[in-house]
Amino acid sequence: MTMDECLKLETERLEINKKHLENGVKFVDIRTAYIGPEVSIGKGTVIYPCVTLEGRVIIGVDCVIGQNSRILDSTIGDRTDIQTSVITESSVGKDTKIGPFAYLRPNSNIGSHCKVGDFVEVKNSSMGDGAKASHLTYIGDSDVGKDVNLGCGVVFVNYDGKNKHRSVIGDGAFIGCNTNLISPVTIEEGAYVAAGSTVTKNVPKGSLYVARAKEKIIEGWVERRGLLKKKDK
């Protein structure tokens, strides 16, 4: 690409940004936002530096699109806050918090008043209103109900090496930290899964599922193996 072509593209991009500015969009640095011609942004939304909005993107009013976020062919509801995240071919409801460092892959539908926190990945899945996955979780090929809490380190084990399988989490369920959900399983409404469990069976409504190996302590094992660290003299 020649210098003249680069300057032309930069001018066209800045003109797009100026039109959004005239319509009430706020820019932290208007020269470092990359917004496509098909993008719609509501009044009062704040666009931070190095944001990229591509394809058919619709963003509601009073949103925050944080630095280094990329949104492609997606819809974002009013007053939603997105921080340093990637969203592709998906939808996010109102008053929801995404990121930092979240990844919504195609066909992810996040409700209103939700939280998809740091290092959470969602793929081909839905989360009902009020559902939360605050950090370090993978939600793949699943339907998560309203007001569900997914603890840190929850993994939807959706692939058996040949086929993808789908799981369902009922409204108000609680999934403890470091849980593996071996799809396809159903966690019914209001059920609890204890932290550290691997779930291979459906969990009935209002019940507690616990699946842990019995703990064992072997005293003196470190010293016998020669692994005891000598104190510095």
PDB file of C-alpha atoms in Angstrom:
ATOM      1  CA  MET A   1       0.000   0.000   0.000  1.00  0.00           C
ATOM      2  CA  THR A   2       1.372   3.389  -0.981  1.00  0.00           C
ATOM      3  CA  MET A   3       1.706   6.383   1.312  1.00  0.00           C
ATOM      4  CA  ASP A   4      -1.117   8.159  -0.528  1.00  0.00           C
ATOM      5  CA  GLU A   5      -3.407   5.144  -0.091  1.00  0.00           C
ATOM      6  CA  CYS A   6      -2.601   4.985   3.627  1.00  0.00           C
ATOM      7  CA  LEU A   7      -3.355   8.681   4.064  1.00  0.00           C
ATOM      8  CA  LYS A   8      -6.648   8.288   2.204  1.00  0.00           C
ATOM      9  CA  LEU A   9      -7.738   5.422   4.453  1.00  0.00           C
ATOM     10  CA  GLU A  10      -6.740   7.369   7.561  1.00  0.00           C
ATOM     11  CA  THR A  11      -8.771  10.365   6.387  1.00  0.00           C
ATOM     12  CA  GLU A  12     -11.822   8.186   5.693  1.00  0.00           C
ATOM     13  CA  ARG A  13     -11.511   6.520   9.095  1.00  0.00           C
ATOM     14  CA  LEU A  14     -11.256   9.864  10.876  1.00  0.00           C
ATOM     15  CA  GLU A  15     -14.356  11.122   9.055  1.00  0.00           C
ATOM     16  CA  ILE A  16     -16.317   8.092  10.299  1.00  0.00           C
ATOM     17  CA  ASN A  17     -15.167   8.774  13.852  1.00  0.00           C
ATOM     18  CA  LYS A  18     -16.120  12.447  13.597  1.00  0.00           C
ATOM     19  CA  LYS A  19     -19.678  11.496  12.590  1.00  0.00           C
ATOM     20  CA  HIS A  20     -19.971   9.328  15.693  1.00  0.00           C
ATOM     21  CA  LEU A  21     -18.580  12.200  17.768  1.00  0.00           C
ATOM     22  CA  GLU A  22     -21.272  14.503  16.374  1.00  0.00           C
ATOM     23  CA  ASN A  23     -23.880  11.898  17.390  1.00  0.00           C
ATOM     24  CA  GLY A  24     -22.784  11.958  21.023  1.00  0.00           C
ATOM     25  CA  VAL A  25     -20.132   9.229  21.123  1.00  0.00           C
ATOM     26  CA  LYS A  26     -17.105  10.057  23.287  1.00  0.00           C
ATOM     27  CA  PHE A  27     -13.540   9.225  22.278  1.00  0.00           C
ATOM     28  CA  VAL A  28     -10.504   9.127  24.545  1.00  0.00           C
ATOM     29  CA  ASP A  29      -8.358   9.454  21.403  1.00  0.00           C
ATOM     30  CA  ILE A  30     -10.364   9.829  18.220  1.00  0.00           C
ATOM     31  CA  ARG A  31      -7.351   9.090  16.015  1.00  0.00           C
ATOM     32  CA  THR A  32      -6.743   5.592  17.425  1.00  0.00           C
ATOM     33  CA  ALA A  33     -10.240   4.093  17.097  1.00  0.00           C
ATOM     34  CA  TYR A  34     -10.864   1.863  14.080  1.00  0.00           C
ATOM     35  CA  ILE A  35     -14.583   1.853  13.263  1.00  0.00           C
ATOM     36  CA  GLY A  36     -16.125   0.310  10.164  1.00  0.00           C
ATOM     37  CA  PRO A  37     -18.755   2.032   7.998  1.00  0.00           C
ATOM     38  CA  GLU A  38     -21.590  -0.303   9.111  1.00  0.00           C
ATOM     39  CA  VAL A  39     -21.111   0.303  12.842  1.00  0.00           C
ATOM     40  CA  SER A  40     -23.849   1.942  14.945  1.00  0.00           C
ATOM     41  CA  ILE A  41     -22.954   3.414  18.360  1.00  0.00           C
ATOM     42  CA  GLY A  42     -25.380   4.896  20.885  1.00  0.00           C
ATOM     43  CA  LYS A  43     -25.081   8.315  22.478  1.00  0.00           C
ATOM     44  CA  GLY A  44     -22.869   8.593  25.553  1.00  0.00           C
ATOM     45  CA  THR A  45     -20.788   5.525  24.780  1.00  0.00           C
ATOM     46  CA  VAL A  46     -17.055   5.957  25.467  1.00  0.00           C
ATOM     47  CA  ILE A  47     -14.528   4.511  23.027  1.00  0.00           C
ATOM     48  CA  TYR A  48     -11.005   4.029  24.370  1.00  0.00           C
ATOM     49  CA  PRO A  49      -7.790   3.939  22.288  1.00  0.00           C
ATOM     50  CA  CYS A  50      -7.006   1.031  19.941  1.00  0.00           C
ATOM     51  CA  VAL A  51     -10.600  -0.205  19.779  1.00  0.00           C
ATOM     52  CA  THR A  52     -11.549  -2.040  16.561  1.00  0.00           C
ATOM     53  CA  LEU A  53     -15.210  -2.336  15.524  1.00  0.00           C
ATOM     54  CA  GLU A  54     -15.702  -4.329  12.323  1.00  0.00           C
ATOM     55  CA  GLY A  55     -18.635  -5.428  10.202  1.00  0.00           C
ATOM     56  CA  ARG A  56     -22.236  -5.044  11.378  1.00  0.00           C
ATOM     57  CA  VAL A  57     -21.762  -3.908  14.970  1.00  0.00           C
ATOM     58  CA  ILE A  58     -24.512  -2.297  17.059  1.00  0.00           C
ATOM     59  CA  ILE A  59     -23.539  -0.752  20.401  1.00  0.00           C
ATOM     60  CA  GLY A  60     -26.128   0.722  22.758  1.00  0.00           C
ATOM     61  CA  VAL A  61     -26.108   3.957  24.734  1.00  0.00           C
ATOM     62  CA  ASP A  62     -23.756   4.791  27.619  1.00  0.00           C
ATOM     63  CA  CYS A  63     -21.467   1.807  27.063  1.00  0.00           C
ATOM     64  CA  VAL A  64     -17.730   1.657  27.711  1.00  0.00           C
ATOM     65  CA  ILE A  65     -15.559  -0.053  25.122  1.00  0.00           C
ATOM     66  CA  GLY A  66     -12.170  -0.369  26.770  1.00  0.00           C
ATOM     67  CA  GLN A  67      -8.739  -0.156  25.269  1.00  0.00           C
ATOM     68  CA  ASN A  68      -7.608  -2.865  22.789  1.00  0.00           C
ATOM     69  CA  SER A  69     -11.079  -4.418  22.492  1.00  0.00           C
ATOM     70  CA  ARG A  70     -12.174  -5.912  19.160  1.00  0.00           C
ATOM     71  CA  ILE A  71     -15.834  -6.437  18.240  1.00  0.00           C
ATOM     72  CA  LEU A  72     -16.935  -8.097  14.994  1.00  0.00           C
ATOM     73  CA  ASP A  73     -20.521  -8.534  13.705  1.00  0.00           C
ATOM     74  CA  SER A  74     -22.040  -8.318  17.190  1.00  0.00           C
ATOM     75  CA  THR A  75     -24.681  -6.480  19.220  1.00  0.00           C
ATOM     76  CA  ILE A  76     -23.959  -4.838  22.585  1.00  0.00           C
ATOM     77  CA  GLY A  77     -26.770  -3.654  24.875  1.00  0.00           C
ATOM     78  CA  ASP A  78     -27.073  -0.349  26.729  1.00  0.00           C
ATOM     79  CA  ARG A  79     -24.696   0.525  29.583  1.00  0.00           C
ATOM     80  CA  THR A  80     -22.511  -2.526  29.034  1.00  0.00           C
ATOM     81  CA  ASP A  81     -18.828  -2.328  29.963  1.00  0.00           C
ATOM     82  CA  ILE A  82     -16.276  -4.174  27.819  1.00  0.00           C
ATOM     83  CA  GLN A  83     -12.637  -4.171  28.867  1.00  0.00           C
ATOM     84  CA  THR A  84      -9.793  -5.430  26.647  1.00  0.00           C
ATOM     85  CA  SER A  85     -11.805  -8.286  25.139  1.00  0.00           C
ATOM     86  CA  VAL A  86     -12.669  -9.919  21.813  1.00  0.00           C
ATOM     87  CA  ILE A  87     -16.287 -10.462  20.742  1.00  0.00           C
ATOM     88  CA  THR A  88     -17.146 -12.079  17.413  1.00  0.00           C
ATOM     89  CA  GLU A  89     -20.575 -12.828  15.909  1.00  0.00           C
ATOM     90  CA  SER A  90     -22.285 -12.700  19.298  1.00  0.00           C
ATOM     91  CA  SER A  91     -24.699 -10.643  21.397  1.00  0.00           C
ATOM     92  CA  VAL A  92     -24.416  -9.097  24.847  1.00  0.00           C
ATOM     93  CA  GLY A  93     -27.335  -7.687  26.840  1.00  0.00           C
ATOM     94  CA  LYS A  94     -27.724  -4.559  28.948  1.00  0.00           C
ATOM     95  CA  ASP A  95     -25.749  -3.623  32.079  1.00  0.00           C
ATOM     96  CA  THR A  96     -23.293  -6.467  31.589  1.00  0.00           C
ATOM     97  CA  LYS A  97     -19.556  -6.520  32.302  1.00  0.00           C
ATOM     98  CA  ILE A  98     -17.169  -8.245  29.901  1.00  0.00           C
ATOM     99  CA  GLY A  99     -13.453  -8.730  30.579  1.00  0.00           C
ATOM    100  CA  PRO A 100     -10.736  -7.863  30.899  1.00  0.00           C
ATOM    101  CA  PHE A 101      -9.313 -10.483  28.545  1.00  0.00           C
ATOM    102  CA  ALA A 102     -12.578 -12.304  27.838  1.00  0.00           C
ATOM    103  CA  TYR A 103     -13.209 -14.044  24.513  1.00  0.00           C
ATOM    104  CA  LEU A 104     -16.702 -14.474  23.098  1.00  0.00           C
ATOM    105  CA  ARG A 105     -16.520 -16.731  20.068  1.00  0.00           C
ATOM    106  CA  PRO A 106     -19.269 -17.013  17.426  1.00  0.00           C
ATOM    107  CA  ASN A 107     -22.867 -17.660  18.484  1.00  0.00           C
ATOM    108  CA  SER A 108     -22.402 -16.632  22.101  1.00  0.00           C
ATOM    109  CA  ASN A 109     -25.447 -14.913  23.588  1.00  0.00           C
ATOM    110  CA  ILE A 110     -24.922 -13.221  26.938  1.00  0.00           C
ATOM    111  CA  GLY A 111     -27.918 -11.822  28.825  1.00  0.00           C
ATOM    112  CA  SER A 112     -28.365  -8.641  30.835  1.00  0.00           C
ATOM    113  CA  HIS A 113     -26.759  -7.970  34.233  1.00  0.00           C
ATOM    114  CA  CYS A 114     -24.206 -10.712  33.542  1.00  0.00           C
ATOM    115  CA  LYS A 115     -20.494 -10.923  34.179  1.00  0.00           C
ATOM    116  CA  VAL A 116     -17.973 -12.609  31.903  1.00  0.00           C
ATOM    117  CA  GLY A 117     -14.701 -11.884  33.644  1.00  0.00           C
ATOM    118  CA  ASP A 118     -10.995 -12.176  33.038  1.00  0.00           C
ATOM    119  CA  PHE A 119      -9.784 -15.133  30.980  1.00  0.00           C
ATOM    120  CA  VAL A 120     -13.281 -16.498  30.411  1.00  0.00           C
ATOM    121  CA  GLU A 121     -13.987 -18.018  26.996  1.00  0.00           C
ATOM    122  CA  VAL A 122     -17.509 -18.589  25.677  1.00  0.00           C
ATOM    123  CA  LYS A 123     -18.256 -20.504  22.471  1.00  0.00           C
ATOM    124  CA  ASN A 124     -21.635 -21.307  20.897  1.00  0.00           C
ATOM    125  CA  SER A 125     -23.324 -20.887  24.269  1.00  0.00           C
ATOM    126  CA  SER A 126     -25.898 -18.783  26.080  1.00  0.00           C
ATOM    127  CA  MET A 127     -25.926 -17.204  29.537  1.00  0.00           C
ATOM    128  CA  GLY A 128     -29.218 -16.089  31.046  1.00  0.00           C
ATOM    129  CA  ASP A 129     -29.791 -12.772  32.787  1.00  0.00           C
ATOM    130  CA  GLY A 130     -27.729 -12.392  35.952  1.00  0.00           C
ATOM    131  CA  ALA A 131     -25.394 -15.303  35.226  1.00  0.00           C
ATOM    132  CA  LYS A 132     -21.761 -14.870  36.235  1.00  0.00           C
ATOM    133  CA  ALA A 133     -18.449 -16.430  35.284  1.00  0.00           C
ATOM    134  CA  SER A 134     -15.950 -14.152  36.962  1.00  0.00           C
ATOM    135  CA  HIS A 135     -12.647 -15.707  35.910  1.00  0.00           C
ATOM    136  CA  LEU A 136     -10.714 -18.566  34.309  1.00  0.00           C
ATOM    137  CA  THR A 137     -13.655 -20.526  32.889  1.00  0.00           C
ATOM    138  CA  TYR A 138     -14.485 -22.198  29.566  1.00  0.00           C
ATOM    139  CA  ILE A 139     -18.147 -22.358  28.489  1.00  0.00           C
ATOM    140  CA  GLY A 140     -18.500 -24.334  25.272  1.00  0.00           C
ATOM    141  CA  ASP A 141     -21.656 -25.603  23.529  1.00  0.00           C
ATOM    142  CA  SER A 142     -23.863 -25.069  26.572  1.00  0.00           C
ATOM    143  CA  ASP A 143     -26.923 -23.217  27.838  1.00  0.00           C
ATOM    144  CA  VAL A 144     -26.450 -21.530  31.198  1.00  0.00           C
ATOM    145  CA  GLY A 145     -29.614 -20.323  32.927  1.00  0.00           C
ATOM    146  CA  LYS A 146     -30.462 -17.174  34.822  1.00  0.00           C
ATOM    147  CA  ASP A 147     -28.553 -16.214  37.989  1.00  0.00           C
ATOM    148  CA  VAL A 148     -26.120 -19.111  37.650  1.00  0.00           C
ATOM    149  CA  ASN A 149     -22.735 -18.760  39.338  1.00  0.00           C
ATOM    150  CA  LEU A 150     -19.774 -20.450  37.664  1.00  0.00           C
ATOM    151  CA  GLY A 151     -16.750 -20.558  39.944  1.00  0.00           C
ATOM    152  CA  CYS A 152     -13.115 -20.072  38.989  1.00  0.00           C
ATOM    153  CA  GLY A 153     -11.707 -22.845  36.812  1.00  0.00           C
ATOM    154  CA  VAL A 154     -14.991 -24.387  35.649  1.00  0.00           C
ATOM    155  CA  VAL A 155     -14.612 -26.253  32.341  1.00  0.00           C
ATOM    156  CA  PHE A 156     -17.398 -27.488  30.101  1.00  0.00           C
ATOM    157  CA  VAL A 157     -15.768 -30.584  28.616  1.00  0.00           C
ATOM    158  CA  ASN A 158     -17.699 -30.527  25.353  1.00  0.00           C
ATOM    159  CA  TYR A 159     -15.472 -32.538  22.983  1.00  0.00           C
ATOM    160  CA  ASP A 160     -14.886 -36.305  23.162  1.00  0.00           C
ATOM    161  CA  GLY A 161     -12.316 -36.384  20.377  1.00  0.00           C
ATOM    162  CA  LYS A 162     -14.912 -36.944  17.675  1.00  0.00           C
ATOM    163  CA  ASN A 163     -18.130 -35.067  18.483  1.00  0.00           C
ATOM    164  CA  LYS A 164     -19.177 -31.920  20.367  1.00  0.00           C
ATOM    165  CA  HIS A 165     -21.799 -32.318  23.102  1.00  0.00           C
ATOM    166  CA  ARG A 166     -24.078 -29.793  24.794  1.00  0.00           C
ATOM    167  CA  SER A 167     -24.836 -29.272  28.493  1.00  0.00           C
ATOM    168  CA  VAL A 168     -27.607 -27.374  30.288  1.00  0.00           C
ATOM    169  CA  ILE A 169     -27.326 -25.494  33.591  1.00  0.00           C
ATOM    170  CA  GLY A 170     -30.677 -24.619  35.176  1.00  0.00           C
ATOM    171  CA  ASP A 171     -31.618 -21.261  36.688  1.00  0.00           C
ATOM    172  CA  GLY A 172     -30.000 -20.430  40.002  1.00  0.00           C
ATOM    173  CA  ALA A 173     -27.529 -23.321  39.963  1.00  0.00           C
ATOM    174  CA  PHE A 174     -24.113 -22.952  41.615  1.00  0.00           C
ATOM    175  CA  ILE A 175     -21.047 -24.583  40.088  1.00  0.00           C
ATOM    176  CA  GLY A 176     -18.058 -24.638  42.441  1.00  0.00           C
ATOM    177  CA  CYS A 177     -14.453 -23.871  41.502  1.00  0.00           C
ATOM    178  CA  ASN A 178     -12.375 -26.345  39.480  1.00  0.00           C
ATOM    179  CA  THR A 179     -15.384 -28.335  38.292  1.00  0.00           C
ATOM    180  CA  ASN A 180     -15.327 -30.368  35.069  1.00  0.00           C
ATOM    181  CA  LEU A 181     -18.732 -30.797  33.437  1.00  0.00           C
ATOM    182  CA  ILE A 182     -18.455 -33.792  31.089  1.00  0.00           C
ATOM    183  CA  SER A 183     -21.005 -33.005  28.399  1.00  0.00           C
ATOM    184  CA  PRO A 184     -23.746 -33.858  27.828  1.00  0.00           C
ATOM    185  CA  VAL A 185     -25.029 -33.320  31.363  1.00  0.00           C
ATOM    186  CA  THR A 186     -27.889 -31.337  32.871  1.00  0.00           C
ATOM    187  CA  ILE A 187     -27.599 -29.473  36.176  1.00  0.00           C
ATOM    188  CA  GLU A 188     -31.177 -28.751  37.162  1.00  0.00           C
ATOM    189  CA  GLU A 189     -32.575 -25.594  38.716  1.00  0.00           C
ATOM    190  CA  GLY A 190     -31.073 -24.589  42.058  1.00  0.00           C
ATOM    191  CA  ALA A 191     -28.628 -27.503  42.231  1.00  0.00           C
ATOM    192  CA  TYR A 192     -25.125 -27.154  43.669  1.00  0.00           C
ATOM    193  CA  VAL A 193     -21.917 -28.788  42.467  1.00  0.00           C
ATOM    194  CA  ALA A 194     -19.131 -28.949  45.038  1.00  0.00           C
ATOM    195  CA  ALA A 195     -15.746 -27.463  44.152  1.00  0.00           C
ATOM    196  CA  GLY A 196     -13.298 -29.919  42.620  1.00  0.00           C
ATOM    197  CA  SER A 197     -15.958 -32.256  41.230  1.00  0.00           C
ATOM    198  CA  THR A 198     -16.023 -33.988  37.864  1.00  0.00           C
ATOM    199  CA  VAL A 199     -19.662 -34.256  36.800  1.00  0.00           C
ATOM    200  CA  THR A 200     -20.659 -37.211  34.622  1.00  0.00           C
ATOM    201  CA  LYS A 201     -24.313 -37.578  35.632  1.00  0.00           C
ATOM    202  CA  ASN A 202     -27.343 -35.278  35.610  1.00  0.00           C
ATOM    203  CA  VAL A 203     -27.858 -33.412  38.882  1.00  0.00           C
ATOM    204  CA  PRO A 204     -31.471 -33.175  40.133  1.00  0.00           C
ATOM    205  CA  LYS A 205     -33.126 -29.934  41.178  1.00  0.00           C
ATOM    206  CA  GLY A 206     -32.044 -28.580  44.554  1.00  0.00           C
ATOM    207  CA  SER A 207     -29.454 -31.301  45.209  1.00  0.00           C
ATOM    208  CA  LEU A 208     -25.711 -31.258  45.945  1.00  0.00           C
ATOM    209  CA  TYR A 209     -23.291 -33.181  43.721  1.00  0.00           C
ATOM    210  CA  VAL A 210     -19.912 -34.125  45.186  1.00  0.00           C
ATOM    211  CA  ALA A 211     -17.310 -36.146  43.256  1.00  0.00           C
ATOM    212  CA  ARG A 212     -13.856 -36.153  44.848  1.00  0.00           C
ATOM    213  CA  ALA A 213     -11.223 -38.803  45.491  1.00  0.00           C
ATOM    214  CA  LYS A 214     -10.717 -39.600  49.179  1.00  0.00           C
ATOM    215  CA  GLU A 215      -7.792 -37.575  50.495  1.00  0.00           C
ATOM    216  CA  LYS A 216      -4.678 -39.275  51.905  1.00  0.00           C
ATOM    217  CA  ILE A 217      -1.674 -37.882  53.764  1.00  0.00           C
ATOM    218  CA  ILE A 218       1.656 -39.744  53.564  1.00  0.00           C
ATOM    219  CA  GLU A 219       3.862 -38.368  56.313  1.00  0.00           C
ATOM    220  CA  GLY A 220       7.612 -38.144  55.749  1.00  0.00           C
ATOM    221  CA  TRP A 221       7.270 -38.729  51.989  1.00  0.00           C
ATOM    222  CA  VAL A 222       9.279 -35.624  50.979  1.00  0.00           C
ATOM    223  CA  GLU A 223      12.269 -36.526  53.136  1.00  0.00           C
ATOM    224  CA  ARG A 224      12.287 -40.179  52.028  1.00  0.00           C
ATOM    225  CA  ARG A 225      12.312 -39.113  48.392  1.00  0.00           C
ATOM    226  CA  GLY A 226      15.263 -36.827  49.005  1.00  0.00           C
ATOM    227  CA  LEU A 227      13.290 -33.747  48.101  1.00  0.00           C
ATOM    228  CA  LEU A 228      13.706 -31.923  51.387  1.00  0.00           C
ATOM    229  CA  LYS A 229      15.388 -28.590  50.721  1.00  0.00           C
ATOM    230  CA  LYS A 230      18.366 -27.753  52.903  1.00  0.00           C
ATOM    231  CA  LYS A 231      18.264 -24.414  54.644  1.00  0.00           C
ATOM    232  CA  ASP A 232      20.771 -21.879  53.445  1.00  0.00           C
ATOM    233  CA  LYS A 233      23.688 -21.585  55.831  1.00  0.00           C
TER     234      LYS A 233
END
